Short mmCIF file of N, CA and C in Angstrom, two decimals:
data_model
loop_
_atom_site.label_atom_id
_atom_site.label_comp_id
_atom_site.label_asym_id
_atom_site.label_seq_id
_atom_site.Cartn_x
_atom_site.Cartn_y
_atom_site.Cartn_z
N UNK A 1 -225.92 -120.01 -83.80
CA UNK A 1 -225.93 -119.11 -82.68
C UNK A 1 -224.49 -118.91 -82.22
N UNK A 2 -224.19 -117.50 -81.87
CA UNK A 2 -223.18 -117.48 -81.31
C UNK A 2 -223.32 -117.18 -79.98
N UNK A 3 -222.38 -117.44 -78.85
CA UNK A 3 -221.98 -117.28 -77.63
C UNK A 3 -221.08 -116.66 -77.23
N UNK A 4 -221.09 -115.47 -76.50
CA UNK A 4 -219.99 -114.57 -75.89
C UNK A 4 -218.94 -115.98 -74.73
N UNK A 5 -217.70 -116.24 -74.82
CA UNK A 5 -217.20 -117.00 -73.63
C UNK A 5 -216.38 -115.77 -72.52
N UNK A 6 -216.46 -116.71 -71.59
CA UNK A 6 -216.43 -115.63 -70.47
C UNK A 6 -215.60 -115.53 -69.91
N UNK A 7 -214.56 -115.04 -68.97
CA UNK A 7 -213.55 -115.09 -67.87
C UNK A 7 -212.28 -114.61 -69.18
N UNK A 8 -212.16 -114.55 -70.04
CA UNK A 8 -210.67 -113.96 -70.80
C UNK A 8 -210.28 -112.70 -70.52
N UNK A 9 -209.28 -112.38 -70.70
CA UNK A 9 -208.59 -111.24 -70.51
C UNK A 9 -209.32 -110.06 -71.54
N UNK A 10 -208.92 -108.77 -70.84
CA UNK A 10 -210.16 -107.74 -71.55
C UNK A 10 -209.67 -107.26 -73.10
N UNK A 11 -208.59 -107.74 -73.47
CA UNK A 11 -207.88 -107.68 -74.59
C UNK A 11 -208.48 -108.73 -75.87
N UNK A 12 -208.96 -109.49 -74.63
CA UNK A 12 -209.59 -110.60 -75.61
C UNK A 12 -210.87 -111.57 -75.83
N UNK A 13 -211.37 -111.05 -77.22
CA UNK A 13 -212.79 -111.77 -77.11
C UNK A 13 -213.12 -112.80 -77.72
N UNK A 14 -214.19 -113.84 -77.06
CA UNK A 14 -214.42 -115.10 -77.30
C UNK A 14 -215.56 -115.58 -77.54
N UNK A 15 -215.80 -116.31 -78.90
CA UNK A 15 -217.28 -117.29 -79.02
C UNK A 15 -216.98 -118.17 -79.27
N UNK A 16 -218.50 -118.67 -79.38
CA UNK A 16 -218.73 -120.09 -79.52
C UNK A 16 -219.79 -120.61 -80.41
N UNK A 17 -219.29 -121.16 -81.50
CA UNK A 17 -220.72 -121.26 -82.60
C UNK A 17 -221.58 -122.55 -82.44
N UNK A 18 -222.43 -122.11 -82.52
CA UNK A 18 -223.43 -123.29 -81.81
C UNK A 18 -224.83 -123.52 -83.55
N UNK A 19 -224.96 -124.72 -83.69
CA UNK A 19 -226.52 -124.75 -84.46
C UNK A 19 -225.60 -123.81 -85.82
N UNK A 20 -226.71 -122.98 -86.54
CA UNK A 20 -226.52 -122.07 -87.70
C UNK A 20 -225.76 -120.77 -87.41
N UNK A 21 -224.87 -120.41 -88.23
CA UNK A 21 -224.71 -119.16 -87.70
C UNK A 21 -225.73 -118.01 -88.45
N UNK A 22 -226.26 -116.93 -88.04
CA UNK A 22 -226.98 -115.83 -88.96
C UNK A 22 -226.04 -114.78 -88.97
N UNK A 23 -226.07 -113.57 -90.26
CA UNK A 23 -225.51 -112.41 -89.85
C UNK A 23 -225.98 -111.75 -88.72
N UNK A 24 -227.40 -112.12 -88.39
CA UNK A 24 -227.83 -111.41 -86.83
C UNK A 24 -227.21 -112.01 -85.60
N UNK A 25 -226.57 -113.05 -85.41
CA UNK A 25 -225.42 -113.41 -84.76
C UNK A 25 -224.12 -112.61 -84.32
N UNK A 26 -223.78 -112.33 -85.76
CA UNK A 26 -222.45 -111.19 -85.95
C UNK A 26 -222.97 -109.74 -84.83
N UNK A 27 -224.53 -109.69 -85.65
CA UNK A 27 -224.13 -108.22 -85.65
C UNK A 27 -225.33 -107.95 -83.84
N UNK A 28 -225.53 -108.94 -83.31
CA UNK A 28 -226.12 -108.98 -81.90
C UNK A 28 -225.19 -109.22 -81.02
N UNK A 29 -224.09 -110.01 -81.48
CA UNK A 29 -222.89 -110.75 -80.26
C UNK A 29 -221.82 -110.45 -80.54
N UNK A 30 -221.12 -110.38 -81.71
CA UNK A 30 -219.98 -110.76 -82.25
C UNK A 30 -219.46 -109.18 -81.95
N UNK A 31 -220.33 -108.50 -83.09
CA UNK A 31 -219.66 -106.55 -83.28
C UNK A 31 -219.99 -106.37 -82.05
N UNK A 32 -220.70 -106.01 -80.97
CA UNK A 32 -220.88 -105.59 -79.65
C UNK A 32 -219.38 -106.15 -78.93
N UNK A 33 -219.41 -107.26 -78.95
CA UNK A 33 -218.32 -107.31 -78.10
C UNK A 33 -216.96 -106.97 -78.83
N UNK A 34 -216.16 -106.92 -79.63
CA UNK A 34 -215.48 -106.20 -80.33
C UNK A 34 -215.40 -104.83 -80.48
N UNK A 35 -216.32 -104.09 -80.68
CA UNK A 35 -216.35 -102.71 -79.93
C UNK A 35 -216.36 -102.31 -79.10
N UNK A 36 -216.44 -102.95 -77.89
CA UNK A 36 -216.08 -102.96 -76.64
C UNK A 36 -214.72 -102.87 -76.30
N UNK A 37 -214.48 -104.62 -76.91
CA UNK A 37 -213.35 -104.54 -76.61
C UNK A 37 -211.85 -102.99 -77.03
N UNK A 38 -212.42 -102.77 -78.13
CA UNK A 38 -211.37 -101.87 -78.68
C UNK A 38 -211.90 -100.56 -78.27
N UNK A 39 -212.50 -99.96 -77.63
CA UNK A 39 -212.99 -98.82 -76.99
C UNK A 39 -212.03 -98.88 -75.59
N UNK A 40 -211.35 -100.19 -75.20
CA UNK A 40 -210.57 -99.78 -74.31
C UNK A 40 -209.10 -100.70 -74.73
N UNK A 41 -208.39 -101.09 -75.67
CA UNK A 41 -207.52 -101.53 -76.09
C UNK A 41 -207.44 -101.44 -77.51
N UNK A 42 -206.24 -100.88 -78.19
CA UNK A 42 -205.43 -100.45 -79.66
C UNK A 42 -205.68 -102.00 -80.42
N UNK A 43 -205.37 -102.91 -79.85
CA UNK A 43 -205.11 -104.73 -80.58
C UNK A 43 -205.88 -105.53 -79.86
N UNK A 44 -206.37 -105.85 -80.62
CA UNK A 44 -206.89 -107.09 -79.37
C UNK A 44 -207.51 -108.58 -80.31
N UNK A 45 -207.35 -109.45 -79.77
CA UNK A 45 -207.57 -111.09 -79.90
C UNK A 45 -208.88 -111.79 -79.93
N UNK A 46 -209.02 -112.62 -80.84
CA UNK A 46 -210.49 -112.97 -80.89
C UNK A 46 -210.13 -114.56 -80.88
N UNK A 47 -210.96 -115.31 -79.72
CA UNK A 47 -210.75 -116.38 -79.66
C UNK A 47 -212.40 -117.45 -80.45
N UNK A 48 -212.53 -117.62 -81.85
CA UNK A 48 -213.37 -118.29 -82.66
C UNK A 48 -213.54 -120.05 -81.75
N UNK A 49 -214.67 -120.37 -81.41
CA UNK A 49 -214.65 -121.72 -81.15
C UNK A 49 -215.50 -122.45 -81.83
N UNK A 50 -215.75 -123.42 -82.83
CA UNK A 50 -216.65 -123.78 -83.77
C UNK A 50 -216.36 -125.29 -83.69
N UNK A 51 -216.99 -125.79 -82.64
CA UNK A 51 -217.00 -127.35 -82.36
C UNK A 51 -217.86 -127.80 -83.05
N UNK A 52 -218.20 -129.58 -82.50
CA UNK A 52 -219.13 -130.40 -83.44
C UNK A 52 -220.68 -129.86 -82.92
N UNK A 53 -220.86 -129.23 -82.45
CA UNK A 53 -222.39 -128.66 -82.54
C UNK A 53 -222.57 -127.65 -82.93
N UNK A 54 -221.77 -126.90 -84.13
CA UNK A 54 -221.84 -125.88 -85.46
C UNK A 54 -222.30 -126.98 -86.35
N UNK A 55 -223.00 -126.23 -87.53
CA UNK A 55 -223.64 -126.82 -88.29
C UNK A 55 -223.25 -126.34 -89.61
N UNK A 56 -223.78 -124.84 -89.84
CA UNK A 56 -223.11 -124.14 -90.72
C UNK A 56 -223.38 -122.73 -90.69
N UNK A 57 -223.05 -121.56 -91.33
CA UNK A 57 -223.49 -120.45 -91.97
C UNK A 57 -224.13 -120.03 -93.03
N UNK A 58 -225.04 -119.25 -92.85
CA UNK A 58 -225.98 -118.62 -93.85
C UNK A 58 -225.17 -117.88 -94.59
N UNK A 59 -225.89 -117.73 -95.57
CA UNK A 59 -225.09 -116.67 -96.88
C UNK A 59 -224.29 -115.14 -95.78
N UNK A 60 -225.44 -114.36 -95.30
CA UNK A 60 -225.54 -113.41 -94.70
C UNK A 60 -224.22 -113.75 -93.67
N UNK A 61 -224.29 -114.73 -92.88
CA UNK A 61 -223.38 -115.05 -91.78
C UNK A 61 -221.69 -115.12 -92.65
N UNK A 62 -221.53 -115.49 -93.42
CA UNK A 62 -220.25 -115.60 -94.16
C UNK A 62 -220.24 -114.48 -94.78
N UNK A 63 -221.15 -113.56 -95.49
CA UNK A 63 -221.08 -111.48 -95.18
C UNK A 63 -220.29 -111.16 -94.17
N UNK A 64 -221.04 -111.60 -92.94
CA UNK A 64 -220.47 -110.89 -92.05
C UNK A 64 -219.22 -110.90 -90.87
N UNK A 65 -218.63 -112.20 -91.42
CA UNK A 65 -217.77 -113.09 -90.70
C UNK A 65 -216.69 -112.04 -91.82
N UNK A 66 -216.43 -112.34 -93.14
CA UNK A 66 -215.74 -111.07 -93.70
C UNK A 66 -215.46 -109.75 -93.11
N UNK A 67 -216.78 -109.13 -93.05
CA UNK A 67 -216.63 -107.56 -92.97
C UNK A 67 -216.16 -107.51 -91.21
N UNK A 68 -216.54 -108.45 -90.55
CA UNK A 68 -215.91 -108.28 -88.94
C UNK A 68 -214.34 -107.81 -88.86
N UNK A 69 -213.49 -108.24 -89.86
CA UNK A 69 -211.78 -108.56 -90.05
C UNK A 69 -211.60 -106.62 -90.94
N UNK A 70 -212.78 -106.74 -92.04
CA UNK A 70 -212.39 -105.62 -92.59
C UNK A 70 -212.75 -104.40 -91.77
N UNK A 71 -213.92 -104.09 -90.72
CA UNK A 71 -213.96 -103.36 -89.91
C UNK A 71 -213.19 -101.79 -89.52
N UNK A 72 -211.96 -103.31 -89.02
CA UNK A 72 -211.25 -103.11 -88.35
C UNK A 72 -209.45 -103.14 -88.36
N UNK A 73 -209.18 -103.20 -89.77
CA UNK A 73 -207.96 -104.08 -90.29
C UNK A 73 -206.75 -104.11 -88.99
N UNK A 74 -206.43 -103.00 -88.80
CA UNK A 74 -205.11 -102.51 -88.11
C UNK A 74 -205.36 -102.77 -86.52
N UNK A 75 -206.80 -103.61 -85.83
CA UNK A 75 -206.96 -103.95 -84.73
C UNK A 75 -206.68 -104.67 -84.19
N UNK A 76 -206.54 -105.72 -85.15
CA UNK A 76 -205.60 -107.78 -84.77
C UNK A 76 -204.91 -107.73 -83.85
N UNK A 77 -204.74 -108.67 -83.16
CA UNK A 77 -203.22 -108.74 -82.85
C UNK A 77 -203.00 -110.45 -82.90
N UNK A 78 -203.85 -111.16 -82.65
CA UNK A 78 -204.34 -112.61 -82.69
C UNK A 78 -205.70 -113.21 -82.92
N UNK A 79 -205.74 -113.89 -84.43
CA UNK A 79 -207.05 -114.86 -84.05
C UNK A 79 -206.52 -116.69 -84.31
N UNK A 80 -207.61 -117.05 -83.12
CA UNK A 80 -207.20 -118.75 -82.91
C UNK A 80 -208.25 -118.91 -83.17
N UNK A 81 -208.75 -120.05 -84.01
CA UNK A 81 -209.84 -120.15 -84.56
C UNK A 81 -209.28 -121.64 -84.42
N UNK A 82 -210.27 -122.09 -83.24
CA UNK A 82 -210.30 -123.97 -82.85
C UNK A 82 -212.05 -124.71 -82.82
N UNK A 83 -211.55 -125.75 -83.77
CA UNK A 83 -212.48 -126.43 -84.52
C UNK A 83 -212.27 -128.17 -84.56
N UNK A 84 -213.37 -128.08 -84.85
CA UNK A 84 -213.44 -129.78 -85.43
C UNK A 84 -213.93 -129.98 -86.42
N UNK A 85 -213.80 -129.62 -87.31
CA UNK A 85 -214.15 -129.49 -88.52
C UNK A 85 -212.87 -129.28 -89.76
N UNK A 86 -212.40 -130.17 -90.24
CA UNK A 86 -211.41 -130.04 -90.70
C UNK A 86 -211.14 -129.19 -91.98
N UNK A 87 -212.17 -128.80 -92.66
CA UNK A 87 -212.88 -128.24 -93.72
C UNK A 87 -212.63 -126.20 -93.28
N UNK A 88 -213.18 -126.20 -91.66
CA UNK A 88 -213.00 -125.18 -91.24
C UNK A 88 -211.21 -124.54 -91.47
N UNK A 89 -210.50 -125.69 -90.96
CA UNK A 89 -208.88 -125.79 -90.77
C UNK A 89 -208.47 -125.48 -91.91
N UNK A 90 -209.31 -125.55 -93.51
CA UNK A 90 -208.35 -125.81 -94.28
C UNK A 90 -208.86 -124.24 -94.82
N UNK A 91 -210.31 -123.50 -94.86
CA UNK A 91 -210.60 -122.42 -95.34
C UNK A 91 -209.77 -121.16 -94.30
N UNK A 92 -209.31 -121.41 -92.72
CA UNK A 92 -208.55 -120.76 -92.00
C UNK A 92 -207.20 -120.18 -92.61
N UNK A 93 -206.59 -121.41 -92.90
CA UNK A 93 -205.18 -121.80 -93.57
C UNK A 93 -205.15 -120.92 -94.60
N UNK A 94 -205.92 -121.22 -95.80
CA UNK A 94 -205.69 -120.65 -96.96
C UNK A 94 -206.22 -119.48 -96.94
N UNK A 95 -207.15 -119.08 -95.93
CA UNK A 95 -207.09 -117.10 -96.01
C UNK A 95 -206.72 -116.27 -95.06
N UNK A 96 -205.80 -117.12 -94.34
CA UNK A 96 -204.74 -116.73 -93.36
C UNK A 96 -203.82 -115.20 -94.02
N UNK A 97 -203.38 -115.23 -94.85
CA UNK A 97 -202.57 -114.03 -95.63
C UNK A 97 -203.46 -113.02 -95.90
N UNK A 98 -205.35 -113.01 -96.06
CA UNK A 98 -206.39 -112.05 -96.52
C UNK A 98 -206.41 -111.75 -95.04
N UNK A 99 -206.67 -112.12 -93.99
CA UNK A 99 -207.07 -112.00 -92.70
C UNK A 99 -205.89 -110.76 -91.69
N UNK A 100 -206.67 -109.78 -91.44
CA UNK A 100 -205.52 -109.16 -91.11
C UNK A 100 -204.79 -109.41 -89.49
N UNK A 101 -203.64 -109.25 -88.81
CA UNK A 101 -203.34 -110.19 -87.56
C UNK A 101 -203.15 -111.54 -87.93
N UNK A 102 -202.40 -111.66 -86.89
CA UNK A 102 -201.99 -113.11 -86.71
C UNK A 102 -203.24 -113.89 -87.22
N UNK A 103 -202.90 -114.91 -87.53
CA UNK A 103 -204.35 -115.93 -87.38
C UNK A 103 -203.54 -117.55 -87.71
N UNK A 104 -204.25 -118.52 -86.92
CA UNK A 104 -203.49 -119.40 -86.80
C UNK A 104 -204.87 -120.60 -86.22
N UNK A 105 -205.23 -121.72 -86.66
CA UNK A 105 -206.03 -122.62 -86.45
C UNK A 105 -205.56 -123.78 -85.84
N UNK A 106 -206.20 -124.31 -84.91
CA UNK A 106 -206.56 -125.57 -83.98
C UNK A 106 -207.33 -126.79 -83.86
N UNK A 107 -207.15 -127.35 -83.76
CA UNK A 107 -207.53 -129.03 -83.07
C UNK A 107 -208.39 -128.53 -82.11
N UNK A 108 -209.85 -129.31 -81.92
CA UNK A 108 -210.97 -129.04 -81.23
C UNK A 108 -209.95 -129.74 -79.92
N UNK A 109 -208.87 -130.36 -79.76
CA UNK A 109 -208.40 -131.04 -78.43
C UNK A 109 -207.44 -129.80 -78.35
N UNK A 110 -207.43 -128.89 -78.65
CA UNK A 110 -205.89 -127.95 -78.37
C UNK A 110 -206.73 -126.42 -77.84
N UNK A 111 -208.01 -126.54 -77.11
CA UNK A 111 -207.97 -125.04 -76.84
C UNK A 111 -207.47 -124.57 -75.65
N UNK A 112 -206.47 -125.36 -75.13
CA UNK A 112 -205.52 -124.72 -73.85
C UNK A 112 -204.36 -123.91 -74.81
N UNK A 113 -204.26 -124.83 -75.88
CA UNK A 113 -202.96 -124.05 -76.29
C UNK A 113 -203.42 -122.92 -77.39
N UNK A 114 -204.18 -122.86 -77.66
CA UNK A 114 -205.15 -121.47 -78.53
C UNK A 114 -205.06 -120.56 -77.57
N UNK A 115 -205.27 -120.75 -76.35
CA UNK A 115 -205.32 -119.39 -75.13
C UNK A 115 -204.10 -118.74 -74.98
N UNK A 116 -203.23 -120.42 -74.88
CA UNK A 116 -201.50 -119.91 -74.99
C UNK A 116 -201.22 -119.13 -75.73
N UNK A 117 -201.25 -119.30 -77.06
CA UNK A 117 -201.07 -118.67 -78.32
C UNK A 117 -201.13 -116.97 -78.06
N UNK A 118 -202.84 -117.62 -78.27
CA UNK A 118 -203.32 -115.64 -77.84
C UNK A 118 -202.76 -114.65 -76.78
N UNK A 119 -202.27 -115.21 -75.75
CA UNK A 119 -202.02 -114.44 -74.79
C UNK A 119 -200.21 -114.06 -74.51
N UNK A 120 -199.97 -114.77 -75.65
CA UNK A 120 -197.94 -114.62 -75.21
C UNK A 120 -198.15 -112.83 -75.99
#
């Protein structure tokens, strides 16, 4: 499940993966708020939170976790993608250069400084 998080700046949108993710996740929470967001801002920031109560993704959910980035290529401007999952850290890392925008991964203890990040 994903979770819209709340109170960020309108530049920038935020979940929270909870249990399994589905592509009906993506495409109920994830694309809604992303089209939003860019219906009133050129760039904008996606703040990924995938703590220890993520579990995993469905085939479909890793579809659509892809096509979210391809969308939209030239929309980035920052993604922080903070985890506890170290596995997560290392698939971030290495498709950091495919991912278009910044993108840069975190320590489930560092999401003050993920906000930092996003917002300089």
């Amino acid at each position: 499940m994903l979770e819209l998080i709340d109170n960020l700046p309108g530049d920038t949108v935020g979940v929270s993966a909870h249990g399994e993710l589905t592509a009906e996740d993506y495409r109920k929470v994830l694309a809604p708020a992303i089209e939003g967001a860019l219906s009133q801002h050129d760039k904008i920031n996606l703040l990924y939170e995938i703590g220890p109560t993520f579990e995993n993704f469905s085939a479909g959910a890793m579809l659509q976790d892809a096509l979210v980035g391809l969308r939209h290529p030239l929309s980035w401007h920052r993604i922080a993608v903070v985890t506890s999952h170290d596995w997560i850290s290392n698939v971030v890392q290495q498709a950091s250069a495919l991912i278009p925008g910044e993108v840069k991964a975190f320590e489930w203890a560092e999401q003050s400084d993920a906000m930092s990040w996003l917002t300089r």
